[in-house]
Coordinates of C-alpha atoms in Angstrom, one line a residue:
X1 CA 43.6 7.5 105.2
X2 CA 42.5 11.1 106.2
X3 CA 46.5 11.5 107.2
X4 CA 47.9 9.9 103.5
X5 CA 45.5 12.4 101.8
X6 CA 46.5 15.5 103.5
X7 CA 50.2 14.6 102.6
X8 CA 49.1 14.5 98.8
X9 CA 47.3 17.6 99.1
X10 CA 50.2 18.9 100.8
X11 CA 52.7 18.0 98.6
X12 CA 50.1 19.4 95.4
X13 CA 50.3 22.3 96.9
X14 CA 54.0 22.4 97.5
X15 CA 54.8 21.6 93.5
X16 CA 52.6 24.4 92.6
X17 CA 54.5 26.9 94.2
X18 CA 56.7 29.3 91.3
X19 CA 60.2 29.4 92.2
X20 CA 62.3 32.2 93.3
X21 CA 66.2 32.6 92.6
X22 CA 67.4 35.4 94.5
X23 CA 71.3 36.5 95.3
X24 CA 72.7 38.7 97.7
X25 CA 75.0 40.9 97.2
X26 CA 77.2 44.5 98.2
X27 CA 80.4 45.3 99.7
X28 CA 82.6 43.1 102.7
X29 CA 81.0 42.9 105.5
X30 CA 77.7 44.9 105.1
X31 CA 75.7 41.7 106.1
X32 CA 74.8 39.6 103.6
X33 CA 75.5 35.8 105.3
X34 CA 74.2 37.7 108.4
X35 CA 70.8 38.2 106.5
X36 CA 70.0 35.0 104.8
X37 CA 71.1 33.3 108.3
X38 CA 68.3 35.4 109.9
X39 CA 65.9 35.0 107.4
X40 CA 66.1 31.4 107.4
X41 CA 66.3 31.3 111.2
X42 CA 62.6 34.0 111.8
X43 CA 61.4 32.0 109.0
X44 CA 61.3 28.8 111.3
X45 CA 63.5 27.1 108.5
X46 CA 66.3 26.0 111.0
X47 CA 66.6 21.9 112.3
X48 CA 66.5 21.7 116.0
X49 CA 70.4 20.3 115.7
X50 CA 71.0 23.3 113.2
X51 CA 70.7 25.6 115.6
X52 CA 72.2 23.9 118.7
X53 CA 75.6 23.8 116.5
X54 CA 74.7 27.7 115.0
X55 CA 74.6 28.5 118.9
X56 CA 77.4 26.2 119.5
X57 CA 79.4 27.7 117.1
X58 CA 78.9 31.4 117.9
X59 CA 80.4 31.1 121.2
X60 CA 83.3 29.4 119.8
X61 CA 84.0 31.5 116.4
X62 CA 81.1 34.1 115.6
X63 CA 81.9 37.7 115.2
X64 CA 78.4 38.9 116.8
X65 CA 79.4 39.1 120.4
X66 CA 77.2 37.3 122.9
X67 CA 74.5 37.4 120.1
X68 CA 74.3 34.6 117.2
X69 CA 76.0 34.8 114.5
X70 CA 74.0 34.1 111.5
X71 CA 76.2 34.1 109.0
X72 CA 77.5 30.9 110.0
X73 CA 74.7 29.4 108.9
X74 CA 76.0 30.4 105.0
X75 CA 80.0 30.5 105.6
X76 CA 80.9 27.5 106.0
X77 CA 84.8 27.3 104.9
X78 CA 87.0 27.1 107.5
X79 CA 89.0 30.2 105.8
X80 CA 85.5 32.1 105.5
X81 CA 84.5 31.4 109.7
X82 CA 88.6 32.7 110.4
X83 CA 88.1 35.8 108.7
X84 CA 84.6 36.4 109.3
X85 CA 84.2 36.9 104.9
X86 CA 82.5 35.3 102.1
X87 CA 84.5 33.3 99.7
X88 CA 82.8 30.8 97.7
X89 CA 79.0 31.1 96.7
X90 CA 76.5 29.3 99.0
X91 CA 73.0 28.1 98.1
X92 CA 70.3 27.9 100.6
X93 CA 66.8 26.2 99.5
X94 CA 63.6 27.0 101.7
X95 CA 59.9 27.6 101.1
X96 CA 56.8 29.2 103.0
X97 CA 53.3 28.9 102.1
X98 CA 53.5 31.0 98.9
X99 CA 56.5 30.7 97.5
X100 CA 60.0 28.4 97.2
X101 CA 63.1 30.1 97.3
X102 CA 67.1 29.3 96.2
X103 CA 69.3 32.0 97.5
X104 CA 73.2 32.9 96.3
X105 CA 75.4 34.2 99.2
X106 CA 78.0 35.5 97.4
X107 CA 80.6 37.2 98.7
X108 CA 81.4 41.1 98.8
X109 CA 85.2 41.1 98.3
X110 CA 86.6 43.0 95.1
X111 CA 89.1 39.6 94.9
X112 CA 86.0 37.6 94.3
X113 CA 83.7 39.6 92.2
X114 CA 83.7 36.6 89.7
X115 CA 81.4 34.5 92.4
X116 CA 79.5 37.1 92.5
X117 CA 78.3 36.8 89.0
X118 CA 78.4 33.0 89.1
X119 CA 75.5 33.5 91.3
X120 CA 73.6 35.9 89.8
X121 CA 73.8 34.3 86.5
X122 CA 70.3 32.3 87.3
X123 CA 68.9 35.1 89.7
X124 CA 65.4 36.9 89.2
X125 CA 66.3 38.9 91.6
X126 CA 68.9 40.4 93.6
X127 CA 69.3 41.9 97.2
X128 CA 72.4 44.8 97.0
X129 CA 73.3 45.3 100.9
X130 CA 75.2 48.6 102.1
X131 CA 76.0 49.0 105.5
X132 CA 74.0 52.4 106.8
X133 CA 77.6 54.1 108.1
X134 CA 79.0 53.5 105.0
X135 CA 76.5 54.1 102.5
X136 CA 76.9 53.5 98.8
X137 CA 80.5 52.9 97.8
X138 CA 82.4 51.6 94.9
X139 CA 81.3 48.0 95.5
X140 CA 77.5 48.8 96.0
X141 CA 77.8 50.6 92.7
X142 CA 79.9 47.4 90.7
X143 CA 77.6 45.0 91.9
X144 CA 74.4 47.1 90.6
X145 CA 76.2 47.5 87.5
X146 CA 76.5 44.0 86.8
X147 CA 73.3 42.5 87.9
X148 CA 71.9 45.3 84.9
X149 CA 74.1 43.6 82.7
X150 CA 73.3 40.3 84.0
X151 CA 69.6 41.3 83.0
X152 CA 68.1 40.9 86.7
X153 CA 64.6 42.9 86.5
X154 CA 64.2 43.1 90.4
X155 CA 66.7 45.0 92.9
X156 CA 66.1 45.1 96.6
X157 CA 68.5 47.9 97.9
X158 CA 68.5 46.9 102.0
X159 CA 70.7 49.7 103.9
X160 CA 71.3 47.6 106.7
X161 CA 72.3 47.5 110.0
X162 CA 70.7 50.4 111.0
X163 CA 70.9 49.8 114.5
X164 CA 74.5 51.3 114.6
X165 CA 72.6 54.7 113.1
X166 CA 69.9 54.7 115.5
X167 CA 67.6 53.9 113.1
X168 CA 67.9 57.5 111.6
X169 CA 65.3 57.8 108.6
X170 CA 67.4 60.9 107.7
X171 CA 70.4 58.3 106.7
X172 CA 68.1 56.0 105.2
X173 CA 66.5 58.8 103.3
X174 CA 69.8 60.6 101.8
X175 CA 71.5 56.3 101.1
X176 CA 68.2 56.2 99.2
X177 CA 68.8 59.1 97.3
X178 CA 72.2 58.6 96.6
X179 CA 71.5 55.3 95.1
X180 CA 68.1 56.4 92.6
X181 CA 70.8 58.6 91.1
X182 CA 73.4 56.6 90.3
X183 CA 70.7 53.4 89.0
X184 CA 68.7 56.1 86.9
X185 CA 70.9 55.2 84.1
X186 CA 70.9 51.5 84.4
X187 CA 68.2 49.1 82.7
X188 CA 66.6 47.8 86.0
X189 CA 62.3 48.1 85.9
X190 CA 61.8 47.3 89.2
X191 CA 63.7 48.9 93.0
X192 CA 62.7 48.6 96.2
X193 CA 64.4 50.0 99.3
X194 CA 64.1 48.7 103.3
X195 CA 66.2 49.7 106.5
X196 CA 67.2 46.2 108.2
X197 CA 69.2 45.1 111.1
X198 CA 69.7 41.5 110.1
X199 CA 71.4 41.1 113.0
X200 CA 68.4 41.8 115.5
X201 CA 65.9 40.7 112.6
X202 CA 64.3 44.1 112.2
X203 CA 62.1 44.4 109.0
X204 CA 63.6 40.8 107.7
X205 CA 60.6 38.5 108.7
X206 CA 58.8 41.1 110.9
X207 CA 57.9 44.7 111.0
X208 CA 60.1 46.6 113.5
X209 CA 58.6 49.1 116.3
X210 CA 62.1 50.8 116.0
X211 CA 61.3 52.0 112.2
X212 CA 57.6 53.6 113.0
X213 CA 58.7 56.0 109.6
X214 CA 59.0 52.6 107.8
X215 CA 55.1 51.8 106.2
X216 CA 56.3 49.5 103.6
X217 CA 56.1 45.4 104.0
X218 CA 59.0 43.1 105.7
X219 CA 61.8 41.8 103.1
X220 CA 60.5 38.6 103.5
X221 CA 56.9 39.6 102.8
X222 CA 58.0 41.8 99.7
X223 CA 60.0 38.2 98.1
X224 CA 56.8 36.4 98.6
X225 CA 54.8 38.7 96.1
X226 CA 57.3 40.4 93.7
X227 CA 56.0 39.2 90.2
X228 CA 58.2 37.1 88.3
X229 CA 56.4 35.3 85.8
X230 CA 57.0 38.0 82.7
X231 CA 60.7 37.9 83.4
X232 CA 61.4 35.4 80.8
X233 CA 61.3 35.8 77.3
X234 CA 58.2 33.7 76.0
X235 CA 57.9 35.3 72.7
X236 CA 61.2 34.4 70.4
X237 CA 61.8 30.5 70.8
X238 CA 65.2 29.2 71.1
X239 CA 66.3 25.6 72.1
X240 CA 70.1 25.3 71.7
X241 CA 70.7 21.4 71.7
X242 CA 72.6 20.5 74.3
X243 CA 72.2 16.2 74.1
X244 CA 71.1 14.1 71.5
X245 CA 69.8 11.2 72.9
X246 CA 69.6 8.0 71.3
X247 CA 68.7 5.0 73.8
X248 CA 67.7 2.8 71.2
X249 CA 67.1 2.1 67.4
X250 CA 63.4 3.5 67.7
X251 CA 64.0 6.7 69.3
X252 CA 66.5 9.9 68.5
X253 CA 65.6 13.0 70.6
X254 CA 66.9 16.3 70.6
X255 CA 67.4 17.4 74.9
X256 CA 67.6 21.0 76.3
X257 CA 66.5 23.7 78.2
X258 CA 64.0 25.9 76.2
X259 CA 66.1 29.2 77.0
X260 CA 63.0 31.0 76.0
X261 CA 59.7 30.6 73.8
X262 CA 57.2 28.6 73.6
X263 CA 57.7 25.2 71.8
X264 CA 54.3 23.5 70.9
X265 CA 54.1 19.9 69.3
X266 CA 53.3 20.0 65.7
X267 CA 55.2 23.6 64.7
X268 CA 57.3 23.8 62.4
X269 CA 60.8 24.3 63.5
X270 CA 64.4 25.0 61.6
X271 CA 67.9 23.7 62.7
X272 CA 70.4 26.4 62.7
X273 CA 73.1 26.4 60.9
X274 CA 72.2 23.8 58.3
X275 CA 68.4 25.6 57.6
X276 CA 66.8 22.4 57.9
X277 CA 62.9 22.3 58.5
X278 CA 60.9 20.1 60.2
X279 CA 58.0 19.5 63.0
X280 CA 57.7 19.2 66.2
X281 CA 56.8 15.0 66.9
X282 CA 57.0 14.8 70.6
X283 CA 58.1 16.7 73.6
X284 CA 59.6 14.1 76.4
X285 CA 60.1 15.0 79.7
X286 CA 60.5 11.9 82.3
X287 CA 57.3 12.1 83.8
X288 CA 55.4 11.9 80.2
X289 CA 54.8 14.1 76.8
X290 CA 53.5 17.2 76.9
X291 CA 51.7 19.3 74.4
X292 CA 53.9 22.6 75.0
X293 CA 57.1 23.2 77.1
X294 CA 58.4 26.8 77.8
X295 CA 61.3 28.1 79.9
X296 CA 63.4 26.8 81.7
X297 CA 62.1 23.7 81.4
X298 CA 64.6 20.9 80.3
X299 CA 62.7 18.6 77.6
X300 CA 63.7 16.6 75.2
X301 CA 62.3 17.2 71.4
X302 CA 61.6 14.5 68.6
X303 CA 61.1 15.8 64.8
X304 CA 58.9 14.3 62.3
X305 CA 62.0 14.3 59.8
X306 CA 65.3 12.7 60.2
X307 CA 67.3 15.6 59.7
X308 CA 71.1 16.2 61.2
X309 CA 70.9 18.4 64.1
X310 CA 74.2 18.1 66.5
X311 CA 75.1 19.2 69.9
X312 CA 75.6 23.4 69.8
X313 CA 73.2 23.7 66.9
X314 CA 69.7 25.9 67.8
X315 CA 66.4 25.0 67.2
X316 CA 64.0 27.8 66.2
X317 CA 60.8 29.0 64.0
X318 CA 61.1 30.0 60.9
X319 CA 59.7 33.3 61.0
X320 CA 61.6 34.5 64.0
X321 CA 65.2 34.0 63.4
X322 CA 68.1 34.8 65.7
X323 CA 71.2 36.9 64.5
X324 CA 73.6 34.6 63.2
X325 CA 77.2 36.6 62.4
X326 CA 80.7 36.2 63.4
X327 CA 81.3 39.9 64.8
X328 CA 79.5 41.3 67.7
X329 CA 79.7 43.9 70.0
X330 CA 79.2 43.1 74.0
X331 CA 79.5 44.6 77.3
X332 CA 82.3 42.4 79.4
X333 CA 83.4 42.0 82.5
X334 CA 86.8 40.6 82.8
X335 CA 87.2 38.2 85.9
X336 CA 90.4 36.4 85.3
X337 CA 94.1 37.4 87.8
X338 CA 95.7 37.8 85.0
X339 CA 94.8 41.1 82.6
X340 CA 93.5 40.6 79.1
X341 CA 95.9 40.1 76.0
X342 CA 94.4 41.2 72.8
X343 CA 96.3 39.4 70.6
X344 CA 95.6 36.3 72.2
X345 CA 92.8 34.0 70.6
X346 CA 90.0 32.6 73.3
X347 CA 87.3 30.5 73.5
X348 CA 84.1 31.5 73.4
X349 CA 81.2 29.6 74.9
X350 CA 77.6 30.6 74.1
X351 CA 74.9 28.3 74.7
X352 CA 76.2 25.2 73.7
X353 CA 78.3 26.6 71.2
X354 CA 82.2 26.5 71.9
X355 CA 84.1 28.8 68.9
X356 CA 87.5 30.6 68.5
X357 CA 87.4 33.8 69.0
X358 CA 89.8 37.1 68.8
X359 CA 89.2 40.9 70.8
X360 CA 89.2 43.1 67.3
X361 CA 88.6 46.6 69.7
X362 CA 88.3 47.9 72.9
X363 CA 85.2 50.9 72.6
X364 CA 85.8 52.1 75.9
X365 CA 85.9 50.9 79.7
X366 CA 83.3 51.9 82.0
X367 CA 84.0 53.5 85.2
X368 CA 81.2 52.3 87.7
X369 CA 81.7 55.2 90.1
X370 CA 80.6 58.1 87.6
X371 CA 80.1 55.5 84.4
X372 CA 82.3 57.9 82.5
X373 CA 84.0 55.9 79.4
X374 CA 87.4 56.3 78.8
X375 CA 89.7 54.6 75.8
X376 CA 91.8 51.1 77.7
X377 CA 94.3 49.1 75.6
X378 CA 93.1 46.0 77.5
X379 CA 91.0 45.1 80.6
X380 CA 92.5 44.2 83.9
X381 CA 90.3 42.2 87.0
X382 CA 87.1 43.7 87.2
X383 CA 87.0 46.2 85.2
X384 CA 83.9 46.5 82.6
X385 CA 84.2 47.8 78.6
X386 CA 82.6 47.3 75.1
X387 CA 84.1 45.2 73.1
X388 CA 83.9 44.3 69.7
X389 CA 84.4 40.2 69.1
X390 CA 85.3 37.9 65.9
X391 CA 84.6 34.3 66.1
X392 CA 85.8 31.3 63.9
X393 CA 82.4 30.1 63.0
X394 CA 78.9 32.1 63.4
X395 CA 76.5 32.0 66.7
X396 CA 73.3 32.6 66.7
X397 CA 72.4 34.9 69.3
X398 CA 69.7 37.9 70.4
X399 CA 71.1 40.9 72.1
X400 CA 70.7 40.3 75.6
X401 CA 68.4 42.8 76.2
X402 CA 66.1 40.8 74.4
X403 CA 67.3 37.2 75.3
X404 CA 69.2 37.0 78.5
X405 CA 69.4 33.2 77.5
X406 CA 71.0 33.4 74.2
X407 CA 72.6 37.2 74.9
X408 CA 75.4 36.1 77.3
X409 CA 78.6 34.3 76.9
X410 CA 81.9 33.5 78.6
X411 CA 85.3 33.6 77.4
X412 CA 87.3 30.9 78.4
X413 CA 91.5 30.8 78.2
X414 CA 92.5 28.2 75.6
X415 CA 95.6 27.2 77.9
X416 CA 94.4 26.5 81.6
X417 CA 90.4 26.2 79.9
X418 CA 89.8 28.7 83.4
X419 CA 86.7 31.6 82.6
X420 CA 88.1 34.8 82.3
X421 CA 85.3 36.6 81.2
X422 CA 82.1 36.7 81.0
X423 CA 80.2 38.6 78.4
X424 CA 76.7 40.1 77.3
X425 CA 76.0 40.2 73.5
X426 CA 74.8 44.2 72.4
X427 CA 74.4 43.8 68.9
X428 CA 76.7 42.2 66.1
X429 CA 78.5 44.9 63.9
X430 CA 79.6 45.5 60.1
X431 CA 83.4 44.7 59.5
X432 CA 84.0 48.6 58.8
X433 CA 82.7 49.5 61.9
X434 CA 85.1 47.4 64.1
X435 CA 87.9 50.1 64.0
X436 CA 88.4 53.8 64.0
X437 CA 89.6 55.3 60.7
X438 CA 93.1 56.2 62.7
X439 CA 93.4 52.2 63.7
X440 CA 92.1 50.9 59.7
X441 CA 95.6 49.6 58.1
X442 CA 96.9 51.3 55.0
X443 CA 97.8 49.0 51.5
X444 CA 99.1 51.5 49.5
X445 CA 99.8 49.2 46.9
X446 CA 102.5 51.4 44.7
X447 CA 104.6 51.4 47.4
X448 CA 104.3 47.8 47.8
X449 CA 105.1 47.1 44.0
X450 CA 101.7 46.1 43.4
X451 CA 99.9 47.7 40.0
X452 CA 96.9 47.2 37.1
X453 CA 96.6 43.8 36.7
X454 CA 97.2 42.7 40.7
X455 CA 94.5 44.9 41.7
X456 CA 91.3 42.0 41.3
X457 CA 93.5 39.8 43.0
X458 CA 93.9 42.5 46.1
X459 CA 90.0 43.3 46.0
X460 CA 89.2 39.4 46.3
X461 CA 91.9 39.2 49.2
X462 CA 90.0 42.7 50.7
X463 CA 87.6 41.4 50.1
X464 CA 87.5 38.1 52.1
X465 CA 89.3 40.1 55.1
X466 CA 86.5 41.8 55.5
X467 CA 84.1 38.8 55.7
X468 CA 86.1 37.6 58.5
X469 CA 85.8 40.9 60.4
X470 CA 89.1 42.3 59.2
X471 CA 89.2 46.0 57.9
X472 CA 91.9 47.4 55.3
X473 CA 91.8 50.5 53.6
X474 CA 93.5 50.3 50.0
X475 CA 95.4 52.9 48.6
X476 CA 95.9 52.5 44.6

């Protein structure tokens, strides 16, 4: 009996525990399958027969001479263990006693940068890797850029393998420096730096006698305690509807994640786009109702009224309203082979939502080395610009700043249905601002043949032109 109620207490304690996405991420080879294979392995986190075949297969395959080779633990591909790379994004689940954790490998190669983001897209925090020889090169630099834009809030900067520097606080010191320059200008609250040799394990799970210049915690000990609970967004409440379910004639529920808010029975609540009001009857999750549900739980909502609300529509309050336009200006990162065609018409997938959309103008692209902007007539793979967006039907959306959740989007090719971009939402724009003066099209409408009693005909056309995002200068 004694036995049956420590496993209860145990397992009480174990659903208690907040959860911790983390990625890692950085350049080819500076570590990062190495790390997360020794953290898992100093953390005691590795089955007996785990590590028999981990020590098995480092003789046969590893890339760590007569030591283990970690990273084995994460690549598993048969391409990945041949070239001794990341390709594909791995997950890794363990706990300790404070904390549960889910961790991305995701791989360093420029080729594969779209993984990269794949991972990061549900990461709280993120662990950039540069290898101490190298320091901080293009790659470092990239991947910073886009967990900012990605709206991670925590960045661990580990300069590893520092046993090939002799553990030189000098190099540490000036990669440290170099690095607080170039994030100065990105939106990320919250950087911490360590030297590691994930290889050997030094500062990963333990402090290290060969870093006595080194007073700050181990990785590990740092991931138990950074604070994540004010990461998400609990003020403005959104619930795009993602299911409705209906399992019988008594019951029609409305199922989602709550991408942020708080959603308590009995408020008042509007469907957008309709504008419909109603309250709040029941929120159902499967192990009973609860009186208030916040993110990212999944929950599924009943309303008082019967009103129409359909998969890609948003619940909100009335009083705090998303934006809700057809033009917008984000910050995207193309990801697909084949470079953007601006006259081709996408999809666009936000939230829930799935809409037509055209590229009206290229602002700039950003150049992640000295985040100089320069004027592009389309993005190629990888590269980042502002871009100005026009979509068949509205979205209701927050810039991402705000609203990570309802801020980001992906553009997806309407032929192969493959992502080719992924996007974050700055703000939504006027029609007249989509375009330089230079690029606005001329009608001069003498020349054209058009005169007096045409003219209302021509402002009605303008006039609808520019409701769909479409600027033209007349000339009468």
């Amino acid at each position: 009996m004694t036995n049956k109620l420590d496993i209860k207490a145990f397992l009480d304690k174990d659903e208690e525990k907040d959860l911790l996405r983390l990625l890692t991420a950085g350049s080819v080879d500076d570590g990062k399958s190495t790390l997360i294979g020794r953290l898992l392995f100093d953390s005691k986190k590795i089955y007996e027969d785990q590590l028999a075949a981990l020590e098995r297969d480092s003789k046969r395959m590893g890339n760590a001479g007569e030591k283990i080779d970690y990273a084995l633990l994460l690549d598993g591909l048969k391409a990945e263990r041949e070239q001794g790379i990341t390709i594909d994004v791995a997950y890794r689940y363990f706990s300790t006693n404070n904390r549960k954790f889910i961790i991305a490998d995701t791989p360093g190669h420029e080729q594969y940068t779209r993984n990269m983001i794949t991972g990061g897209s549900t990461a709280n925090l993120a662990i950039i890797l540069v290898d101490a020889r190298t320091g901080v090169i293009t790659q470092t630099r990239r991947h910073t850029f886009l967990v900012s834009l990605l709206g991670i809030r925590h960045v661990v900067l580990a300069v590893n393998k520092m046993d090939l520097v002799d553990f030189s606080e000098e190099r540490f010191r000036e990669i440290v420096k170099t690095y607080e320059e170039f994030i100065s200008g990105l939106d990320i609250p919250d950087v911490r730096c360590f030297p590691l040799s994930a290889l050997d394990g030094d500062n990963v799970v333990e402090l290290s006698d060969r870093t006595p210049w080194y007073n700050g915690p181990s990785l590990l000990e740092y991931l138990e305690i950074v604070p994540i609970d004010r990461d998400n967004n609990f003020d403005d409440f959104r619930f795009p509807v993602q299911y409705v379910l209906r399992p019988n004639l008594d019951f029609r529920g409305f199922s989602g994640k709550v991408a942020s808010g708080i959603v308590r029975k009995g408020a008042e609540v509007m469907a957008l786009p309709s504008g419909k009001r109603s309250r709040i009857q029941s929120i159902v999750t499967y192990d009973g109702e609860l009186d208030e549900a916040f993110p990212p739980q999944a929950v599924t909502l009943t309303l008082e009224d019967e009103i129409d609300v359909s998969r890609g529509e948003m619940l909100v309050y009335p009083d705090n309203l998303p934006l809700t336009d057809r033009n917008f200006e984000a910050m995207l990162v193309w990801m697909d082979e084949e470079a953007m065609d601006p006259s081709k018409s996408y999809f666009i997938k936000q939230t829930t939502n799935l809409s037509r959309t055209r590229i009206d103008t290229i602002r700039y692209k950003v150049d992640v080395n000295t985040m100089e902007h320069s004027q592009v007539p389309l993005l190629t793979l990888n590269e980042i610009g502002r871009v100005v967006f026009t979509t068949a039907k509205e979205l209701f959306f927050d810039p991402y700043r705000r609203n990570k959740a309802t801020g980001s989007f992906v553009l997806i090719d309407p032929i192969t249905h493959n992502t080719c971009a992924v996007g974050m939402i700055i703000d939504r724009v006027e029609a007249g601002d989509m375009r330089t003066n230079e690029d606005i099209p001329v009608l001069n409408l003498p020349q054209l043949g058009i005169a007096g009693e045409s003219y209302e005909v021509v402002d009605k056309i303008v006039g609808e032109l520019s409701r769909q995002g479409i600027a033209v200068k007349v000339k009468k």
